[in-house]
Short mmCIF file of C-alpha atoms in Angstrom, two decimals:
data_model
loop_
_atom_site.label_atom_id
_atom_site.label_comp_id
_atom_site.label_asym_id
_atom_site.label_seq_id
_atom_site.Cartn_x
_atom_site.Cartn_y
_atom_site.Cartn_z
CA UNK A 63 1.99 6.09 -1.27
CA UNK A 64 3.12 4.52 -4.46
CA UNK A 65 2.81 5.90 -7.66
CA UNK A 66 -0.11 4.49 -9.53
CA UNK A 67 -0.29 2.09 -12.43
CA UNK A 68 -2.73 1.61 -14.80
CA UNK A 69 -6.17 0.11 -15.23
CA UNK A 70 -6.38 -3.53 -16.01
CA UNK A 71 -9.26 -4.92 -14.50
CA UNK A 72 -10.51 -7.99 -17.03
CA UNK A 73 -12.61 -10.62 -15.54
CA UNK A 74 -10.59 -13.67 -16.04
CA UNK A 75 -13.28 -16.69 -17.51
CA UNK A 76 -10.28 -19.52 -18.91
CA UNK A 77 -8.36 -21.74 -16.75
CA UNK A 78 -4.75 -20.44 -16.81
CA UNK A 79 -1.74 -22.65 -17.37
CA UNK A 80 0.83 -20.06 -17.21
CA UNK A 81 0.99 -15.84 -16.51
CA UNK A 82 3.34 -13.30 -16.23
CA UNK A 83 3.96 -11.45 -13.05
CA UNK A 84 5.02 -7.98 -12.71
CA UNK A 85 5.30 -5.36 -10.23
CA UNK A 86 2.83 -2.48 -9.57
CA UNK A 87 1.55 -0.12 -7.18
CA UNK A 88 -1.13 -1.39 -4.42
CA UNK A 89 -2.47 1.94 -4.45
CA UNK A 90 -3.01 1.77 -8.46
CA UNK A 91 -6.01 0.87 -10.01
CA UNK A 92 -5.44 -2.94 -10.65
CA UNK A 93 -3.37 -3.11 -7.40
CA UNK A 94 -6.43 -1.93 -5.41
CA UNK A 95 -8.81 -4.41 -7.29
CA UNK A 96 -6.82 -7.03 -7.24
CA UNK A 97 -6.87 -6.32 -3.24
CA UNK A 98 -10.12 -5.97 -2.97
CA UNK A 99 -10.91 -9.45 -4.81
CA UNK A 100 -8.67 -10.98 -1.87
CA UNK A 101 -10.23 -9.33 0.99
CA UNK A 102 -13.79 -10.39 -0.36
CA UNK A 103 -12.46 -13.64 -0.54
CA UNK A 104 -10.72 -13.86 3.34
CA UNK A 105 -13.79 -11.60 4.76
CA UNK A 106 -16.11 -14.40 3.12
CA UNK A 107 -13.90 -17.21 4.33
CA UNK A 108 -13.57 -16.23 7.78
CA UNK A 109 -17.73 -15.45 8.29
CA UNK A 110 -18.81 -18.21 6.28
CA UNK A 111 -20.86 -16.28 3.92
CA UNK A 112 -20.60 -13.43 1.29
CA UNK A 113 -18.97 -10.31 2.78
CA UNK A 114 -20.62 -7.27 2.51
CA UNK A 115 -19.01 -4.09 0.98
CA UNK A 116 -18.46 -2.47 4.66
CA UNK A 117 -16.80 -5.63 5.79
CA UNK A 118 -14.39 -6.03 3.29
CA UNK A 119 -13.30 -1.90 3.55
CA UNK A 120 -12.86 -2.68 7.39
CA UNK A 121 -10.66 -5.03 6.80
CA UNK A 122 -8.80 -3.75 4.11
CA UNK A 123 -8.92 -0.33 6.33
CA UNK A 124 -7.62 -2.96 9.26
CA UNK A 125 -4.74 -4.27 7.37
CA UNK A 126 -3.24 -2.21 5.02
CA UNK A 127 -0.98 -2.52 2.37
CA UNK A 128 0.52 0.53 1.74
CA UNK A 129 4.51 -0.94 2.39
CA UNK A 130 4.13 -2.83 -0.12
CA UNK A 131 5.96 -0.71 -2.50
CA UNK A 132 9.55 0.51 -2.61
CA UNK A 133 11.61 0.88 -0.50
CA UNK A 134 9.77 -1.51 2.00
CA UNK A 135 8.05 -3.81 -0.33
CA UNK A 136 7.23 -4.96 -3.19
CA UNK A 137 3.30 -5.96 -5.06
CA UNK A 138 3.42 -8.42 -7.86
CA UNK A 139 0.09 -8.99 -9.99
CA UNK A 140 -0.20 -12.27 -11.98
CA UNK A 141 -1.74 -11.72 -15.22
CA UNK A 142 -3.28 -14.35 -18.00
CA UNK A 143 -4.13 -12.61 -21.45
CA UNK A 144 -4.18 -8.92 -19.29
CA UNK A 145 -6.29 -10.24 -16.69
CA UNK A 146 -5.10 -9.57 -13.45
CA UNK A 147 -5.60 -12.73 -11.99
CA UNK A 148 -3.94 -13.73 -8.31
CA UNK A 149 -1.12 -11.14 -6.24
CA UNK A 150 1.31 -11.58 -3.46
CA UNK A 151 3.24 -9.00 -1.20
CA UNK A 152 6.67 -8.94 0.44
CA UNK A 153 7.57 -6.94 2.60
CA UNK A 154 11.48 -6.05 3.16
CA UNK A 155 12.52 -6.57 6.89
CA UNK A 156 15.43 -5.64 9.02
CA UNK A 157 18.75 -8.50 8.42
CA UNK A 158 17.71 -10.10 5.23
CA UNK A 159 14.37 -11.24 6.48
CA UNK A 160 11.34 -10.69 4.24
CA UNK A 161 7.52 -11.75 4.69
CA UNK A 162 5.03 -12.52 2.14
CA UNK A 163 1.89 -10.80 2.56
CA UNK A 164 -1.58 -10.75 0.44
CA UNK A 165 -1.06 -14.18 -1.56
CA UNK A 166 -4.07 -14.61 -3.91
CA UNK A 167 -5.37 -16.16 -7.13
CA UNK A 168 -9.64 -15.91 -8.18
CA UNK A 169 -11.22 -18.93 -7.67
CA UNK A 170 -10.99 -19.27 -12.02
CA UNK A 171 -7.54 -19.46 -12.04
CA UNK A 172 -6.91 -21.85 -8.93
CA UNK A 173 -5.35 -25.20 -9.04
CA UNK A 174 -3.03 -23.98 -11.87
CA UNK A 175 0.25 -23.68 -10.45
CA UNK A 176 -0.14 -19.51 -10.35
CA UNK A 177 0.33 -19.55 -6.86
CA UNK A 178 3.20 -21.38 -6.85
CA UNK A 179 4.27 -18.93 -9.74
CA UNK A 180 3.86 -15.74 -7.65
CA UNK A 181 5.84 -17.48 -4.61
CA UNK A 182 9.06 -18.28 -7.06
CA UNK A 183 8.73 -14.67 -7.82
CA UNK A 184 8.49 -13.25 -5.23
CA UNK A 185 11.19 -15.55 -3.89
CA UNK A 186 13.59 -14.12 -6.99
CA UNK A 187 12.31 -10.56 -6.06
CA UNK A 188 13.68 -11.12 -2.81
CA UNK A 189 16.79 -12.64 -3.13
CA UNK A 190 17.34 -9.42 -5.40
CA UNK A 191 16.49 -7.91 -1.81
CA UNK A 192 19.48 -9.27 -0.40
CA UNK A 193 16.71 -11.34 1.47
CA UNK A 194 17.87 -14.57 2.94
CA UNK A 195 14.96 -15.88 4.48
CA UNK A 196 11.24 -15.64 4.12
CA UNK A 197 8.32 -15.90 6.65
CA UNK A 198 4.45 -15.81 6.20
CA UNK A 199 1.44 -16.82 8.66
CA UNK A 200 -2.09 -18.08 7.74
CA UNK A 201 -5.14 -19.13 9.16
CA UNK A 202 -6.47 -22.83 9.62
CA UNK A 203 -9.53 -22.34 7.30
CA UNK A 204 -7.09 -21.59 4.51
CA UNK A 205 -6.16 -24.93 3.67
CA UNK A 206 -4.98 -24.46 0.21
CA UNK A 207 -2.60 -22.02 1.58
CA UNK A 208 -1.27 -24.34 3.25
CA UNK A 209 -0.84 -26.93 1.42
CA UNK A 210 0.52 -24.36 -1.41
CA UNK A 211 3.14 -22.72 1.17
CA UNK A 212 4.13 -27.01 2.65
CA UNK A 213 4.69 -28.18 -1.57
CA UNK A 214 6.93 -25.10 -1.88
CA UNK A 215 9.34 -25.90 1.17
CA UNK A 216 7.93 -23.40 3.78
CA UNK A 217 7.97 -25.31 7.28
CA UNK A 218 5.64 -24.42 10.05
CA UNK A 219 7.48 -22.55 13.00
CA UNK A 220 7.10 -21.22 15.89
CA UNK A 221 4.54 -17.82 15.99
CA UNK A 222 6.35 -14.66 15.37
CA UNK A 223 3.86 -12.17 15.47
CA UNK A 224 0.76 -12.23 17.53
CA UNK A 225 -1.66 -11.42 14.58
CA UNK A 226 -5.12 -12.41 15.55
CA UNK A 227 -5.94 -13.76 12.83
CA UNK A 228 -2.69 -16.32 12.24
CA UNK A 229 -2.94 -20.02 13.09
CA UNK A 230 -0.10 -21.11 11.36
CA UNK A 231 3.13 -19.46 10.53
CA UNK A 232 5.90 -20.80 8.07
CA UNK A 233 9.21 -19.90 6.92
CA UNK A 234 11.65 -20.65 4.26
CA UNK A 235 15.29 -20.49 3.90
CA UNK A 236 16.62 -18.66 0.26
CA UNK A 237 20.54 -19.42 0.65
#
């Protein structure tokens, strides 16, 4: 487990143009709300309605994200004015691969280009990694993802995991 980081749990209300991103525990405070705001919001996608608190532990029980801290992986939080406001995961694979895990932003700060903030950094994080080439998968009913992961130069590809909830997996070359 990763050394914790400290508590930084604002509700964001503002639309964001711009926020810094660091790196922090997913096991710390804001890492675990932060994850917790993204599982709510996948759980609630996927049923169609509001999750309830035992659905969103299952799946957060389900899918970990423990490797997401050194020497596997990495957590970055985006923050606006202290508010932890989006995250994204990468996890460090075998011959410079790496795949992005856990890519989020609350519905406040959407449409503001902090998505495609957290994928540059974690794209710099990663060449940093030695990592020549990133992967992700999503599911249809993310559209946004999509189109976020298409504008940035991922390209759909062939499945390379057999994750039953993936639809669509993507890649993108860093060299």
């Amino acid at each position: 487990m990763c050394a914790a980081g400290r508590l930084d749990n604002q509700v964001m209300t503002g639309f964001p143009l711009d926020a810094t991103t660091t790196t922090v525990a997913p096991g710390s405070l804001e890492g675990r709300a932060v994850l917790t705001s993204y599982f709510r919001d996948i759980v609630s996608r996927y049923y169609g309605r509001e999750a309830t608190h035992d659905e969103v532990s299952a799946a957060m029980t389900a899918e970990p994200s423990d490797d997401l801290c050194p020497p596997g992986g990495l957590f970055l939080v985006a923050r606006q004015d202290g508010a932890v406001i989006g995250c994204a995961g990468l996890r460090l694979l075998p011959a410079g691969l790496g795949e992005i895990k856990r890519v989020f932003v609350v519905p406040q700060a959407r449409r503001h280009g902090i998505g495609a903030q957290l994928l540059r950094a974690v794209e710099d994080a990663a060449r940093k990694h030695a990592v020549t080439r990133l992967r992700l998968d999503t599911r249809s009913d993310l559209a946004e993802a999509r189109q976020l992961y298409a504008t940035n130069g991922y390209r759909e590809v062939a499945p390379f995991n057999d994750g039953c909830f993936a639809d669509h997996w993507y890649e993108k070359s860093l060299t």
